[in-house]
mmCIF file with all atom_site columns, C-alpha atoms in Angstrom:
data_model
loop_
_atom_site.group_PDB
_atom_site.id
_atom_site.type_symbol
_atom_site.label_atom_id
_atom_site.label_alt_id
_atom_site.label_comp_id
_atom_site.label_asym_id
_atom_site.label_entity_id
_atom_site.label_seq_id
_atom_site.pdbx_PDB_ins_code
_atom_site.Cartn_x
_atom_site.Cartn_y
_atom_site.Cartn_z
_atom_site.occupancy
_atom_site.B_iso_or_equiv
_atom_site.pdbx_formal_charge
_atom_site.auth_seq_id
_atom_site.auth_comp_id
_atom_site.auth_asym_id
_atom_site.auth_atom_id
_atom_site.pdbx_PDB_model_num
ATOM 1   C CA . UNK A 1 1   ? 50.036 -54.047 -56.142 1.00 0.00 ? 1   UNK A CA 1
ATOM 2   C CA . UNK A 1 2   ? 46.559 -53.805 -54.829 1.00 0.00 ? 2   UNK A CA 1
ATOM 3   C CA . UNK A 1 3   ? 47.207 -56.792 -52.705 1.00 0.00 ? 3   UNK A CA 1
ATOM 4   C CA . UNK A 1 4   ? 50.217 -55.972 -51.080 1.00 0.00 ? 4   UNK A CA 1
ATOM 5   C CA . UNK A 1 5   ? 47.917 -52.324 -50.179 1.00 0.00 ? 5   UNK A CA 1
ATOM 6   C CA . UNK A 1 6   ? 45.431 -54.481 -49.141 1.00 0.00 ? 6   UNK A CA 1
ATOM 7   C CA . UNK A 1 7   ? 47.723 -56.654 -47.022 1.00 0.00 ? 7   UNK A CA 1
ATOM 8   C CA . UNK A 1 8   ? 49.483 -53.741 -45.202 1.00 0.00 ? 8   UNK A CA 1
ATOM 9   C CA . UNK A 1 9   ? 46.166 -51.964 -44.362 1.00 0.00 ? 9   UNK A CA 1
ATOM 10  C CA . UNK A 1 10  ? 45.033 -55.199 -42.711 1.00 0.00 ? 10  UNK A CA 1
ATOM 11  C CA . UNK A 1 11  ? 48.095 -55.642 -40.467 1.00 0.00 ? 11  UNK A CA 1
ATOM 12  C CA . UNK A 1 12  ? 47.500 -51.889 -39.233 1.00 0.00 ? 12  UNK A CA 1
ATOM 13  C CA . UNK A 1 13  ? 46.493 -51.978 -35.632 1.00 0.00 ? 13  UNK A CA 1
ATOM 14  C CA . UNK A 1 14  ? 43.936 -49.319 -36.059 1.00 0.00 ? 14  UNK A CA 1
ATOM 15  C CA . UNK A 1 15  ? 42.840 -49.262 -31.894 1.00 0.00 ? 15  UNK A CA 1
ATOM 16  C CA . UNK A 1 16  ? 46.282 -48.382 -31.141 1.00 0.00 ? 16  UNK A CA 1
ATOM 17  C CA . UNK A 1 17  ? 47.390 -45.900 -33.812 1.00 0.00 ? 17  UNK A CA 1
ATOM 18  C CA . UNK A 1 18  ? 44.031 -43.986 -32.481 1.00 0.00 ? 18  UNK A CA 1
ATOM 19  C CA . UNK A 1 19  ? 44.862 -44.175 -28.882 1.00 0.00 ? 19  UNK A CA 1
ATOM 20  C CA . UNK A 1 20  ? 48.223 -42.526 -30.231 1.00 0.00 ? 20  UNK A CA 1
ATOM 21  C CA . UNK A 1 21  ? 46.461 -40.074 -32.064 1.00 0.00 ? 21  UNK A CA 1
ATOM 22  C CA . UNK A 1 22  ? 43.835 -39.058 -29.543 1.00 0.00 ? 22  UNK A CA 1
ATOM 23  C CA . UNK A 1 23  ? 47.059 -38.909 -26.934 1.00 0.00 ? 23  UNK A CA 1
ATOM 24  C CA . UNK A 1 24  ? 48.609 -36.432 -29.488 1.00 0.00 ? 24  UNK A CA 1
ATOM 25  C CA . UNK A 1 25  ? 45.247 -34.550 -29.777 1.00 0.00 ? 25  UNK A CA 1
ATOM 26  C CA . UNK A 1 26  ? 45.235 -34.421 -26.069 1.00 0.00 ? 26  UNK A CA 1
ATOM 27  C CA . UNK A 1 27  ? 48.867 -33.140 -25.865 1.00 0.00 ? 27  UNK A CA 1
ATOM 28  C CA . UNK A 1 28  ? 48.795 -30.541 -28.282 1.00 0.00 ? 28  UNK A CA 1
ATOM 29  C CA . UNK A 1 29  ? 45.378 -29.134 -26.923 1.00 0.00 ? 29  UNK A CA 1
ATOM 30  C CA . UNK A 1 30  ? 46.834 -28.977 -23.125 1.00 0.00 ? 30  UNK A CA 1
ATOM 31  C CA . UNK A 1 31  ? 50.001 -28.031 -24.358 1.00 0.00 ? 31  UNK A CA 1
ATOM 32  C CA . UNK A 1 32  ? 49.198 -24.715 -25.795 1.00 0.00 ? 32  UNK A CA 1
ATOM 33  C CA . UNK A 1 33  ? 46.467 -24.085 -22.489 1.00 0.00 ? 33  UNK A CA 1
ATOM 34  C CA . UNK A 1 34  ? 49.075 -25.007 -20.163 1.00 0.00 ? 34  UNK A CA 1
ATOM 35  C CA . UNK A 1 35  ? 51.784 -27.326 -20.888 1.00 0.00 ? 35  UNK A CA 1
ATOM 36  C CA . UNK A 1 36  ? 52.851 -30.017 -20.165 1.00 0.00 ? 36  UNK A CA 1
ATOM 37  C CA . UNK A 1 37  ? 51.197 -32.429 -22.813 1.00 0.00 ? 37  UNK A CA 1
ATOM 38  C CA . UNK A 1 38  ? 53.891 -34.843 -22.491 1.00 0.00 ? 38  UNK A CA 1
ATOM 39  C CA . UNK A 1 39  ? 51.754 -36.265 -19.979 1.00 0.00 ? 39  UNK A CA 1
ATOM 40  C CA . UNK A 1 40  ? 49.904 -37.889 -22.801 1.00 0.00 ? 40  UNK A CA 1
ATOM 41  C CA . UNK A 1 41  ? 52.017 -38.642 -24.969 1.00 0.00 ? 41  UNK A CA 1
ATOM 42  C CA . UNK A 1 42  ? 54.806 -40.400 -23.146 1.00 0.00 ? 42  UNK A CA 1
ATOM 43  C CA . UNK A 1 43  ? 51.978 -42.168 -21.284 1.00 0.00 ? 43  UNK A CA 1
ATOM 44  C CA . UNK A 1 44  ? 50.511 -43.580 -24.637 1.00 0.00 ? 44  UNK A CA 1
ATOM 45  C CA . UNK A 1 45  ? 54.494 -44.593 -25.754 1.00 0.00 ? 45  UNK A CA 1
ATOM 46  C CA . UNK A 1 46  ? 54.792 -46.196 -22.412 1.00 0.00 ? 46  UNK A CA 1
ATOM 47  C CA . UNK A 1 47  ? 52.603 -48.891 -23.720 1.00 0.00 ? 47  UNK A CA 1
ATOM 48  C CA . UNK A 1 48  ? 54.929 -50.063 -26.201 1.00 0.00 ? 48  UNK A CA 1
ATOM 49  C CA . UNK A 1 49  ? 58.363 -49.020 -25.610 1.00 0.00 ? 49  UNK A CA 1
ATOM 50  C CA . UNK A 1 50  ? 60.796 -48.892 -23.269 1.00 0.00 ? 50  UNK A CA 1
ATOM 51  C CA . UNK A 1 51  ? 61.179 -45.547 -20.962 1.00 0.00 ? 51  UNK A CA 1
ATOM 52  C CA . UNK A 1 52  ? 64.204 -44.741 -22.998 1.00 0.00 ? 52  UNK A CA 1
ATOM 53  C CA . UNK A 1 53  ? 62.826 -45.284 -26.598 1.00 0.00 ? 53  UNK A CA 1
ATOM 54  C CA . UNK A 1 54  ? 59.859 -43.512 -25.042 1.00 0.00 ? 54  UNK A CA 1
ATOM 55  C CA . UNK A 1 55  ? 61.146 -41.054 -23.805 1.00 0.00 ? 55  UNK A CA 1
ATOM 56  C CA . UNK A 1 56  ? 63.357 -40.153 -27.020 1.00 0.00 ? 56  UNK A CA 1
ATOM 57  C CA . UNK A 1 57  ? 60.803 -40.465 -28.982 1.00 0.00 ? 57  UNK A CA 1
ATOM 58  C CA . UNK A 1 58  ? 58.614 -37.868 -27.339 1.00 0.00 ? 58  UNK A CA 1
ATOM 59  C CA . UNK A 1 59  ? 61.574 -35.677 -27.642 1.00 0.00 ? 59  UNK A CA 1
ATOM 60  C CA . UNK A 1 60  ? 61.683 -35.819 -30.926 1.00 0.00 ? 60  UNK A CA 1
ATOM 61  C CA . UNK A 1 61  ? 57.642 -33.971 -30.770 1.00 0.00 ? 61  UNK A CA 1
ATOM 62  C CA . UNK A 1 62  ? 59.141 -31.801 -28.394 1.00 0.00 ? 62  UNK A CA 1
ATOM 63  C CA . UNK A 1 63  ? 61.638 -30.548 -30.632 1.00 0.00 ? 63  UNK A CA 1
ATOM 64  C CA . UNK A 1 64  ? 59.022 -29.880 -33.515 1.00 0.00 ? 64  UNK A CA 1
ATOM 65  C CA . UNK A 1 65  ? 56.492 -28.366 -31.217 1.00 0.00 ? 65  UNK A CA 1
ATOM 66  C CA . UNK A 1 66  ? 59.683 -26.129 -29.810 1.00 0.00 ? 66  UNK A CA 1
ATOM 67  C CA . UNK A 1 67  ? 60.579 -25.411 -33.521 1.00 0.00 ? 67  UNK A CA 1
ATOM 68  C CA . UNK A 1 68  ? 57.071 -23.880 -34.524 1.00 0.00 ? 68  UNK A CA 1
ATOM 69  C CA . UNK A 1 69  ? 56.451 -21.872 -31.328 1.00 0.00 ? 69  UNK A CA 1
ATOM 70  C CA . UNK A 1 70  ? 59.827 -19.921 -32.310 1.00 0.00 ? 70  UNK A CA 1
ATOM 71  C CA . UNK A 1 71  ? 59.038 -19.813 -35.303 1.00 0.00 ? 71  UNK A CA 1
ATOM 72  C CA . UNK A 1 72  ? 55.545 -18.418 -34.782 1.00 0.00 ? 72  UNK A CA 1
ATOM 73  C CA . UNK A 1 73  ? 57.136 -15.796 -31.780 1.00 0.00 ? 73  UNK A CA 1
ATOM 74  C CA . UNK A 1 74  ? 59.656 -14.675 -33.940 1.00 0.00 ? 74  UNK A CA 1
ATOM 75  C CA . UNK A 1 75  ? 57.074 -13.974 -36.975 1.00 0.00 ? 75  UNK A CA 1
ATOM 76  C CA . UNK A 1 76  ? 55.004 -12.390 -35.233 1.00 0.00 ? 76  UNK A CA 1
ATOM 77  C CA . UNK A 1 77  ? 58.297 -10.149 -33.567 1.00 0.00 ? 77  UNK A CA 1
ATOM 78  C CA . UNK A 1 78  ? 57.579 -11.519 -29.669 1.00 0.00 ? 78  UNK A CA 1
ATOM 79  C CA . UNK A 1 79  ? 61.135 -12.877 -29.919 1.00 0.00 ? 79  UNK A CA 1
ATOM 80  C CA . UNK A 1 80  ? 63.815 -10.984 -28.775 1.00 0.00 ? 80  UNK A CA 1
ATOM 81  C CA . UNK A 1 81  ? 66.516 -12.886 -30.147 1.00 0.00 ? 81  UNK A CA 1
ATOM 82  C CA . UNK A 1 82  ? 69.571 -11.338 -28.548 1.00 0.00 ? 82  UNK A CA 1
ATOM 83  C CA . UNK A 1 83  ? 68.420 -11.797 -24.983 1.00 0.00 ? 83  UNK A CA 1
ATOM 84  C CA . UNK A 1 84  ? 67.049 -15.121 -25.389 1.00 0.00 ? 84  UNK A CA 1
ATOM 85  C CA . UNK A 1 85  ? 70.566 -16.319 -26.681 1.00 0.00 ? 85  UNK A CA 1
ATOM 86  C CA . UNK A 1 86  ? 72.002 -16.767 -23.051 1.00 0.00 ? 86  UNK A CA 1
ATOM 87  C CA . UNK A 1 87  ? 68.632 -18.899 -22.182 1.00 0.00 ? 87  UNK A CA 1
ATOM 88  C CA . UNK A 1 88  ? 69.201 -21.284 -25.526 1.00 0.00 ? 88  UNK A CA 1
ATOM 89  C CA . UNK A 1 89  ? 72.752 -21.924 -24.952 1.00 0.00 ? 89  UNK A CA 1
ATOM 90  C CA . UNK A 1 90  ? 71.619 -22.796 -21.227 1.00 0.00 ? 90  UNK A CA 1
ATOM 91  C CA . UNK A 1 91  ? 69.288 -25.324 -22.864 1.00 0.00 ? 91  UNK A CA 1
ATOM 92  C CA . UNK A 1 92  ? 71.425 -26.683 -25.453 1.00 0.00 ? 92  UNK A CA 1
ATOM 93  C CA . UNK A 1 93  ? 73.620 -27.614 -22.785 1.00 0.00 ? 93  UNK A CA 1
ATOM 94  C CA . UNK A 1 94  ? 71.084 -28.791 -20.072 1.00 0.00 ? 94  UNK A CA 1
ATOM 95  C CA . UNK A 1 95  ? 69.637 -30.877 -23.092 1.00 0.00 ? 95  UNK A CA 1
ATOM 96  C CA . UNK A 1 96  ? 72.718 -32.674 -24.033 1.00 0.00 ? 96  UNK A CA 1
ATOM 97  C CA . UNK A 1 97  ? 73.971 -33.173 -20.745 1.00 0.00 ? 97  UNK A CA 1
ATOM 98  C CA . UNK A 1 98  ? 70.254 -35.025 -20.287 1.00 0.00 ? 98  UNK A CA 1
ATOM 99  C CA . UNK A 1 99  ? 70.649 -37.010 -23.033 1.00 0.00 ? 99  UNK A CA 1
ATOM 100 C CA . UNK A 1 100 ? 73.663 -38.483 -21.983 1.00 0.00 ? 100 UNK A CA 1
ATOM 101 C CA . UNK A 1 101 ? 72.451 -38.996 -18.635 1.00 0.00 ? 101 UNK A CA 1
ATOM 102 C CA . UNK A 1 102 ? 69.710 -40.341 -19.883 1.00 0.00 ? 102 UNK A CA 1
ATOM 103 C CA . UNK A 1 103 ? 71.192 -42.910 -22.441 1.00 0.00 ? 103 UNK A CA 1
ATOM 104 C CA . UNK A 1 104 ? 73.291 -44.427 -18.793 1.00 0.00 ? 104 UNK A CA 1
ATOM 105 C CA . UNK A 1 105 ? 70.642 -44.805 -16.754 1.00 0.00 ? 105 UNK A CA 1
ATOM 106 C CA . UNK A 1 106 ? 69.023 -47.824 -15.830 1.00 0.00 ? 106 UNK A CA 1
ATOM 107 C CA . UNK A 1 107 ? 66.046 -48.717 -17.494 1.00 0.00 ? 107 UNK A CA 1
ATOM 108 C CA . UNK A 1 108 ? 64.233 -49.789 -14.128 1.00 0.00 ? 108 UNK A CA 1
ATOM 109 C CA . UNK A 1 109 ? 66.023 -46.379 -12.931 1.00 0.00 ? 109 UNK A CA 1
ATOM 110 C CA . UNK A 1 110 ? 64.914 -44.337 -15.648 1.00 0.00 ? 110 UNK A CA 1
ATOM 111 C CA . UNK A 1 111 ? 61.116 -45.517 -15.865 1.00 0.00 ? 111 UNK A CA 1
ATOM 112 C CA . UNK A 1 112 ? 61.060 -44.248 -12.003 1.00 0.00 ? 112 UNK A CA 1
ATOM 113 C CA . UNK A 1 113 ? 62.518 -40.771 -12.952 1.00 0.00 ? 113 UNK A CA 1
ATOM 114 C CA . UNK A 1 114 ? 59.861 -40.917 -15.822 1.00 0.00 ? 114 UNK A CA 1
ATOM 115 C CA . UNK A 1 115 ? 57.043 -41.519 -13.498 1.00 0.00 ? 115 UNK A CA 1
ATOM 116 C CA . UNK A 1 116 ? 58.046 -38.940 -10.901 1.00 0.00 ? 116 UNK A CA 1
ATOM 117 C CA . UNK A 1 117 ? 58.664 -36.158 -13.369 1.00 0.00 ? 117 UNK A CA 1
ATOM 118 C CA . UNK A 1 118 ? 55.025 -37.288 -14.857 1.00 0.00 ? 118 UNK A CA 1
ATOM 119 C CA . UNK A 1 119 ? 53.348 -36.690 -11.332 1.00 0.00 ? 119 UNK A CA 1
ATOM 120 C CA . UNK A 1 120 ? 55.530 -33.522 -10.976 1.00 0.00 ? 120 UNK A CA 1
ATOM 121 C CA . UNK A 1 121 ? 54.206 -31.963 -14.036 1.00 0.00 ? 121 UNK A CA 1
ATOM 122 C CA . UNK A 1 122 ? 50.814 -33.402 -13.438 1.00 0.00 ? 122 UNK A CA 1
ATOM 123 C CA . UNK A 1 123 ? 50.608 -31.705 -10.168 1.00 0.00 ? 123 UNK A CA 1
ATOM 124 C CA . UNK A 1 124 ? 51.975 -28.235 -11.845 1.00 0.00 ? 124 UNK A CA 1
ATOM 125 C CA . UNK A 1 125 ? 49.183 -28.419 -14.827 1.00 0.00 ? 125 UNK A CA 1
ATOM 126 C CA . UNK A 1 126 ? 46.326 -28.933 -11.761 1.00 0.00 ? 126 UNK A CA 1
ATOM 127 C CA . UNK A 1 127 ? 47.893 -26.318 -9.690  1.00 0.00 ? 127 UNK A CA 1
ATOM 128 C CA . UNK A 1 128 ? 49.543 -24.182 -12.007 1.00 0.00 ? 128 UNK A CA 1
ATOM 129 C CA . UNK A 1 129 ? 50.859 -21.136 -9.968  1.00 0.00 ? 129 UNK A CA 1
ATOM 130 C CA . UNK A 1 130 ? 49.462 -17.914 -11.107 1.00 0.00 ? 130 UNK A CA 1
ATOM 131 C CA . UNK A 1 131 ? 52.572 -15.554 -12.136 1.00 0.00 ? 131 UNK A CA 1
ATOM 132 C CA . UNK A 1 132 ? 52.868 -12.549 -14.219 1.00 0.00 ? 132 UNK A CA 1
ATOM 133 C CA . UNK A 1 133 ? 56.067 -10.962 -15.737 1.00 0.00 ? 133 UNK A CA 1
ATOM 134 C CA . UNK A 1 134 ? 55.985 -7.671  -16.887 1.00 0.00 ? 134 UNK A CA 1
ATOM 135 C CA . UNK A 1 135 ? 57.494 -7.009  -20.115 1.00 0.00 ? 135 UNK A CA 1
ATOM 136 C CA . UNK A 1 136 ? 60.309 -4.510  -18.490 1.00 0.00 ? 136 UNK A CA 1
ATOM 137 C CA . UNK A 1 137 ? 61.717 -6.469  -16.048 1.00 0.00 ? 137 UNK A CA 1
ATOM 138 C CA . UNK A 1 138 ? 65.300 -6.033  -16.088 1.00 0.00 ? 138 UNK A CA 1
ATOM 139 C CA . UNK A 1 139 ? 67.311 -8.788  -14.249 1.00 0.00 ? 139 UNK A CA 1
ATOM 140 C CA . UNK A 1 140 ? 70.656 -8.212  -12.352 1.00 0.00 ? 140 UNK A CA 1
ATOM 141 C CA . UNK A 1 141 ? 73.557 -9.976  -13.132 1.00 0.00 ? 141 UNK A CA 1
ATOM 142 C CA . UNK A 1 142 ? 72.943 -12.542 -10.305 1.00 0.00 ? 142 UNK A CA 1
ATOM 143 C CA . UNK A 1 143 ? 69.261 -13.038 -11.059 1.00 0.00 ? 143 UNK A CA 1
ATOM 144 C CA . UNK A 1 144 ? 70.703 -13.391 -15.426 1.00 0.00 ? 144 UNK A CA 1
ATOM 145 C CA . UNK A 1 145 ? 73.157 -16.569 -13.430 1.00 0.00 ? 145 UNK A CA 1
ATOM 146 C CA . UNK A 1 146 ? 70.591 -18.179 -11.817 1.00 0.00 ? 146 UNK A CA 1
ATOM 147 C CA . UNK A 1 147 ? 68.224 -18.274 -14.575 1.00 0.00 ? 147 UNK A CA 1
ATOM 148 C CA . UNK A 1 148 ? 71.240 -19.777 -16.749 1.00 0.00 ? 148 UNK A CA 1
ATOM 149 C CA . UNK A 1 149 ? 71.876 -22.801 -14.499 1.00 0.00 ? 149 UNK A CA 1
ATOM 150 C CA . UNK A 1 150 ? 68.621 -23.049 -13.883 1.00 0.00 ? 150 UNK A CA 1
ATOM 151 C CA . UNK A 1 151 ? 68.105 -23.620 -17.599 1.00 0.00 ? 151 UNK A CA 1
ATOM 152 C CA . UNK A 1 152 ? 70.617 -26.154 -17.601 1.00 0.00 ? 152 UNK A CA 1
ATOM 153 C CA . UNK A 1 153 ? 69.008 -27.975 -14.962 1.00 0.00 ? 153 UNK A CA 1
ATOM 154 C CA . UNK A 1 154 ? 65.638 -27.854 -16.217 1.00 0.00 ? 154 UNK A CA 1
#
């Protein structure tokens, strides 16, 4: 038994699962600053796998990291449940229409998509734009339609 412990702890490449680990450090720090820690992390899975796995595979963090914040909003009674229904279902279908898009797409295609969106999302963690929303805002209904499909789209 001790062997077979002994054997798998050998074949571990240790430099890469700590470039992993310092990439998921790196994402979770910038990610509750800013944002956008994906940078990181898809960067690091890059290495190894192909844009799709890759990018799949981040998703999966994504989802977790999505998971807790609502979690942690809606214990803490920031969550407005009711009005944030319209923007999940915009989401849910944004996301699944994504996934299939992204499960057709070239490989060559979709590592070019990858990259832009990376540079994209770099450039809006540098420069983030500095807005505020005040808690009242109320929205009108062609302001609530745009949001929607822009949640799709996003």
């Amino acid at each position: 038994m001790w062997q077979e412990i002994l054997n798998f702890l050998s074949d571990i490449d240790y430099l890469r699962y700590s470039f992993y680990m310092v990439a998921g450090i790196m994402a979770g720090v910038v990610n509750t600053l800013a944002g956008g820690g994906s940078i990181f992390t898809l960067s690091a899975l890059l290495f190894d796998l192909s844009a799709g796995m890759a990018n799949g595979t981040n998703r999966l963090g994504i989802l977790l990291q999505n998971m807790m914040g609502v979690l942690t909003f809606k214990r803490s009674g920031l969550l407005d449940v009711k009005a944030s229904t319209p923007y999940l279902v915009a989401s849910l279908i944004g996301a699944l229409l994504g996934a299939f898009a992204a499960t057709d797409i070239d490989g060559k295609i979709l590592e070019w998509v990858i990259g832009g969106v990376m540079i994209f999302m770099l450039i809006m963690t540098i420069f983030k734009p500095k807005t505020q929303i005040s808690p009242n805002l109320v929205l009108s209904k062609k302001r609530k339609v745009l949001n929607f499909i822009i949640f799709v789209v996003v």
